[in-house]
PDB file of C-alpha atoms in Angstrom:
ATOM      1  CA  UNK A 269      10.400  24.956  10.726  1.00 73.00           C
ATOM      2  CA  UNK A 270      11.749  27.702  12.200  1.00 81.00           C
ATOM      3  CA  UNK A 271      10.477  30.018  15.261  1.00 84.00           C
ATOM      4  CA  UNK A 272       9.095  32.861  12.694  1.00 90.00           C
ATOM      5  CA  UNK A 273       7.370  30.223  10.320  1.00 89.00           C
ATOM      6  CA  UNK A 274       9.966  29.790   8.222  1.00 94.00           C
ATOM      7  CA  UNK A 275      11.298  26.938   6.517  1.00 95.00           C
ATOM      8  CA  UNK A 276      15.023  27.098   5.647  1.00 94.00           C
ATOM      9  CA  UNK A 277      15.841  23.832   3.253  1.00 95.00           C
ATOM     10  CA  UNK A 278      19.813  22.746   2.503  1.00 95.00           C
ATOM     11  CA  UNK A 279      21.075  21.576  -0.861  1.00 93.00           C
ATOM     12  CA  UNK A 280      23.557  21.181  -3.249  1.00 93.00           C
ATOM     13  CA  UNK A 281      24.264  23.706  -5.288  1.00 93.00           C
ATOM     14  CA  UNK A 282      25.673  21.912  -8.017  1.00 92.00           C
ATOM     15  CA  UNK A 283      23.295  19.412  -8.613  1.00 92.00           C
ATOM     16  CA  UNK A 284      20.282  22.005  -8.368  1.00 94.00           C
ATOM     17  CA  UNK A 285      21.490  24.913 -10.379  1.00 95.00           C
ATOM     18  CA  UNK A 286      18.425  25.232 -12.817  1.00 96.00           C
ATOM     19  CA  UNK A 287      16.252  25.019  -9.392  1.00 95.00           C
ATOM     20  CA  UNK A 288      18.481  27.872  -7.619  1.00 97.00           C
ATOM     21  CA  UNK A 289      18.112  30.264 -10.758  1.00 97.00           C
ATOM     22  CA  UNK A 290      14.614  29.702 -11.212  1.00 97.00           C
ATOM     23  CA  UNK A 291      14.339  30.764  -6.896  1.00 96.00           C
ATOM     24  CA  UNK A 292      16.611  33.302  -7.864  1.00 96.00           C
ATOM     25  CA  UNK A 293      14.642  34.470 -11.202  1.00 96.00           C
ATOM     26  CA  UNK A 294      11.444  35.081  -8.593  1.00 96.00           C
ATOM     27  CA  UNK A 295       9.910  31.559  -9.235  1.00 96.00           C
ATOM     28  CA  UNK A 296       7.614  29.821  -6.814  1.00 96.00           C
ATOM     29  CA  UNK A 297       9.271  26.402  -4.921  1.00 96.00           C
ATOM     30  CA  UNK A 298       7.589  23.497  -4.291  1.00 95.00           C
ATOM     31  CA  UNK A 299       9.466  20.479  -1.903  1.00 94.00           C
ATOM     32  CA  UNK A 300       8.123  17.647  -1.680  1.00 93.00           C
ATOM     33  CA  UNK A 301       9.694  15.342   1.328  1.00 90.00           C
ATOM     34  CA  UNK A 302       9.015  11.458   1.658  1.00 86.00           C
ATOM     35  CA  UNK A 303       9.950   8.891   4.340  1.00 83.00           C
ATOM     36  CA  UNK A 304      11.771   6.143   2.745  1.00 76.00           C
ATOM     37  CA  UNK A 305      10.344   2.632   4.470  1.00 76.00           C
ATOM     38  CA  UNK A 306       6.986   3.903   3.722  1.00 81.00           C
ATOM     39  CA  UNK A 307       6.645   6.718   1.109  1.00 82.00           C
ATOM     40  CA  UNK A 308       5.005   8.658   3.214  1.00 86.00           C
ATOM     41  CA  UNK A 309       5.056  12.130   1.810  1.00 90.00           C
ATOM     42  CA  UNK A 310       3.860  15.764   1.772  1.00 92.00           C
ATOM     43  CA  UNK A 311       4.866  18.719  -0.172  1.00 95.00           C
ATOM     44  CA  UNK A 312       5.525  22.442   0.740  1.00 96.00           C
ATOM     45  CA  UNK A 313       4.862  25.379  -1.739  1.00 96.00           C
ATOM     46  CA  UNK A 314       5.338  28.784  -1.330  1.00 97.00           C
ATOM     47  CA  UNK A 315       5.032  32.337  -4.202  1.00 97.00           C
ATOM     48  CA  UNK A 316       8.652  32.869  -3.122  1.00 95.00           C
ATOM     49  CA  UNK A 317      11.994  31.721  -1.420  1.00 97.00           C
ATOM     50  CA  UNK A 318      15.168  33.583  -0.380  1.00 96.00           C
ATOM     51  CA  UNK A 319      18.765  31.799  -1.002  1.00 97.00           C
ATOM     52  CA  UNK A 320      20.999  32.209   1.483  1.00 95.00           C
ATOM     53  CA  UNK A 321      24.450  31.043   2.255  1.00 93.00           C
ATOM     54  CA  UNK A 322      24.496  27.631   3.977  1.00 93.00           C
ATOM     55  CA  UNK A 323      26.406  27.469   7.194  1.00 91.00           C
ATOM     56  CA  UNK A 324      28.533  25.052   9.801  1.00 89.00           C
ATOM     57  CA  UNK A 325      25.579  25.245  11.832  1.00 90.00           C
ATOM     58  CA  UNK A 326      23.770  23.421   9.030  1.00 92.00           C
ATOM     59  CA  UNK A 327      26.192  20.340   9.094  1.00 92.00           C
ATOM     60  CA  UNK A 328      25.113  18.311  12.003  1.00 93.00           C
ATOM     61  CA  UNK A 329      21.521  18.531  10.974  1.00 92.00           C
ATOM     62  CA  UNK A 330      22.687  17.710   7.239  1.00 92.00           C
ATOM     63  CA  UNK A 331      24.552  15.005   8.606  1.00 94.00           C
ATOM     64  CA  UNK A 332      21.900  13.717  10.696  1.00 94.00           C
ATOM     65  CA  UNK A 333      19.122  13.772   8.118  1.00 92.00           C
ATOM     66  CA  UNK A 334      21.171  11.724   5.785  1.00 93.00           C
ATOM     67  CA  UNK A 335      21.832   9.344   8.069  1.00 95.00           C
ATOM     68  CA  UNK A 336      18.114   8.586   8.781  1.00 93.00           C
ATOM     69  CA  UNK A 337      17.561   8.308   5.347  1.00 91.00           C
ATOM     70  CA  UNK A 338      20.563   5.876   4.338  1.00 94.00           C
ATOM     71  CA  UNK A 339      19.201   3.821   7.505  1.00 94.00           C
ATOM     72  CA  UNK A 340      15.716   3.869   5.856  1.00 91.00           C
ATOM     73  CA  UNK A 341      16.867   2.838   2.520  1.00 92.00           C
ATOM     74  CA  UNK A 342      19.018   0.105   4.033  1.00 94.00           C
ATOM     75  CA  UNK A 343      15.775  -0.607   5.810  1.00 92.00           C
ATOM     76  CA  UNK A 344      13.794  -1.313   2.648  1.00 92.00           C
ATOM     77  CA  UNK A 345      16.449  -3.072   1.272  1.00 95.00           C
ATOM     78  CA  UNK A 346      19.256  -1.273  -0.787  1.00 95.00           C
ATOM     79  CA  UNK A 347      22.417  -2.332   0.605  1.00 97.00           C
ATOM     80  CA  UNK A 348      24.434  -0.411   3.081  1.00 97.00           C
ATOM     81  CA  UNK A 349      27.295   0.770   0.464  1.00 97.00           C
ATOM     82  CA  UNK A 350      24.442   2.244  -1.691  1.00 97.00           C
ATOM     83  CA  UNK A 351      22.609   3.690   0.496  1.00 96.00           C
ATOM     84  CA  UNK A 352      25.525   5.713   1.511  1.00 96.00           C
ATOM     85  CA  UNK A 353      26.034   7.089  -1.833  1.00 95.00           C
ATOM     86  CA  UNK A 354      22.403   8.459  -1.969  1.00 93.00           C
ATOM     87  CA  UNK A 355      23.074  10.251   1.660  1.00 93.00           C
ATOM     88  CA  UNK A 356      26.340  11.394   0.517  1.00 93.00           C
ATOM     89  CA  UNK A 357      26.791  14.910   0.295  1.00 92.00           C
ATOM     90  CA  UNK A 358      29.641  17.452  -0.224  1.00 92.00           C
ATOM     91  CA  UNK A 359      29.801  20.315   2.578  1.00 90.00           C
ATOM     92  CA  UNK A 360      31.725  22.675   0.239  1.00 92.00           C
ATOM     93  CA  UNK A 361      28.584  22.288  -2.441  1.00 92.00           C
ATOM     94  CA  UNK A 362      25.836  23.440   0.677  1.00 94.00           C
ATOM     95  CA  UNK A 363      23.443  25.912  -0.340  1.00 95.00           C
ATOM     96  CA  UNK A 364      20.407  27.146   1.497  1.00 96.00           C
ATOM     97  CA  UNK A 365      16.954  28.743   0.631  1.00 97.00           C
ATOM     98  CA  UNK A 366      14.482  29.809   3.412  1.00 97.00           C
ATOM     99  CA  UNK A 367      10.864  30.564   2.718  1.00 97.00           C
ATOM    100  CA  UNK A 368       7.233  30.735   4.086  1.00 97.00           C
ATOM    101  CA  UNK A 369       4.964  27.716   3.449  1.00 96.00           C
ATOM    102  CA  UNK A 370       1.908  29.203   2.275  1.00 96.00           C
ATOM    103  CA  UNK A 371       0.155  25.634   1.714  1.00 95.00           C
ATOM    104  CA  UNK A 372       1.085  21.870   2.034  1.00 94.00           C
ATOM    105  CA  UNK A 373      -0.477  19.031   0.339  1.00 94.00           C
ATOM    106  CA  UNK A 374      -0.467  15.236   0.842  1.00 89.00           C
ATOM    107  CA  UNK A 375       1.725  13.421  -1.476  1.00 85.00           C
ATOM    108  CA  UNK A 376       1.547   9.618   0.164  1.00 82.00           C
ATOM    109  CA  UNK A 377       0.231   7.245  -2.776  1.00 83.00           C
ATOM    110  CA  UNK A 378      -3.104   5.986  -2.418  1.00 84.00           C
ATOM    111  CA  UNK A 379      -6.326   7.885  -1.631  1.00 85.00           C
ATOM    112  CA  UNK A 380      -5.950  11.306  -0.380  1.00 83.00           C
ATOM    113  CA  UNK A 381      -3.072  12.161  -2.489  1.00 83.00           C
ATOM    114  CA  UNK A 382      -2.215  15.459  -3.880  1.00 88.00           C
ATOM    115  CA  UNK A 383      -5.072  16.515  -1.104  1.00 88.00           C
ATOM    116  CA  UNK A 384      -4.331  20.435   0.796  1.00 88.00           C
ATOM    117  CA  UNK A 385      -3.873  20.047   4.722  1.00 85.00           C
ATOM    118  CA  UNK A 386      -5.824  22.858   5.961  1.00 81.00           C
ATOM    119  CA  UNK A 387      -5.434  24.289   9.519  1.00 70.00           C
TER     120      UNK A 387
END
């Protein structure tokens, strides 16, 4: 999250092109992000979302976020060499979109799921 209350969320372009015209078409965005070892989970929506360019600056944190999540699959049990394939990603392929959450709900299975945090 961002200073101004924004969040600004890095992906590929080529494997989300139906999501990045739909953003692009005026549609809502929902993201839902989970902690591998133990699913825990919430999800961010918002009415609207911006794409922007991804940059350099966005490659360490890329690069660090997939490596806590190859760790965490290796954790749970996936071996190393596939793990790395689901953190792979292709810095040429990077594309951004930055928006305001307007509300985030629980997603962690169990009781309380799909429940609104309210502040």
């Amino acid at each position: 999250m961002r200073a101004d209350g924004t969040m600004r969320v890095v992906l590929s372009r080529a494997a989300n092109t139906k999501a990045l015209d739909a953003i692009r078409d005026g549609s809502a965005v929902s993201v839902t992000f989970t902690a591998a070892p133990d699913h825990r989970a919430f999800q961010v929506k918002a009415t609207r979302a911006t794409i922007c360019e991804a940059s350099s600056d966005d490659e360490p944190e890329m690069t660090r976020q997939c490596a806590v999540f190859r760790d965490g699959l290796v954790e749970i049990g996936f071996s190393p060499a596939l793990a790395a394939g689901f953190s792979a990603f292709d810095a040429t392929q990077l594309q951004a979109i930055e928006f305001r959450p307007e509300r985030v709900f629980t997603q962690t299975p169990g009781p309380g799921a799909g429940a609104e945090f309210v502040s």
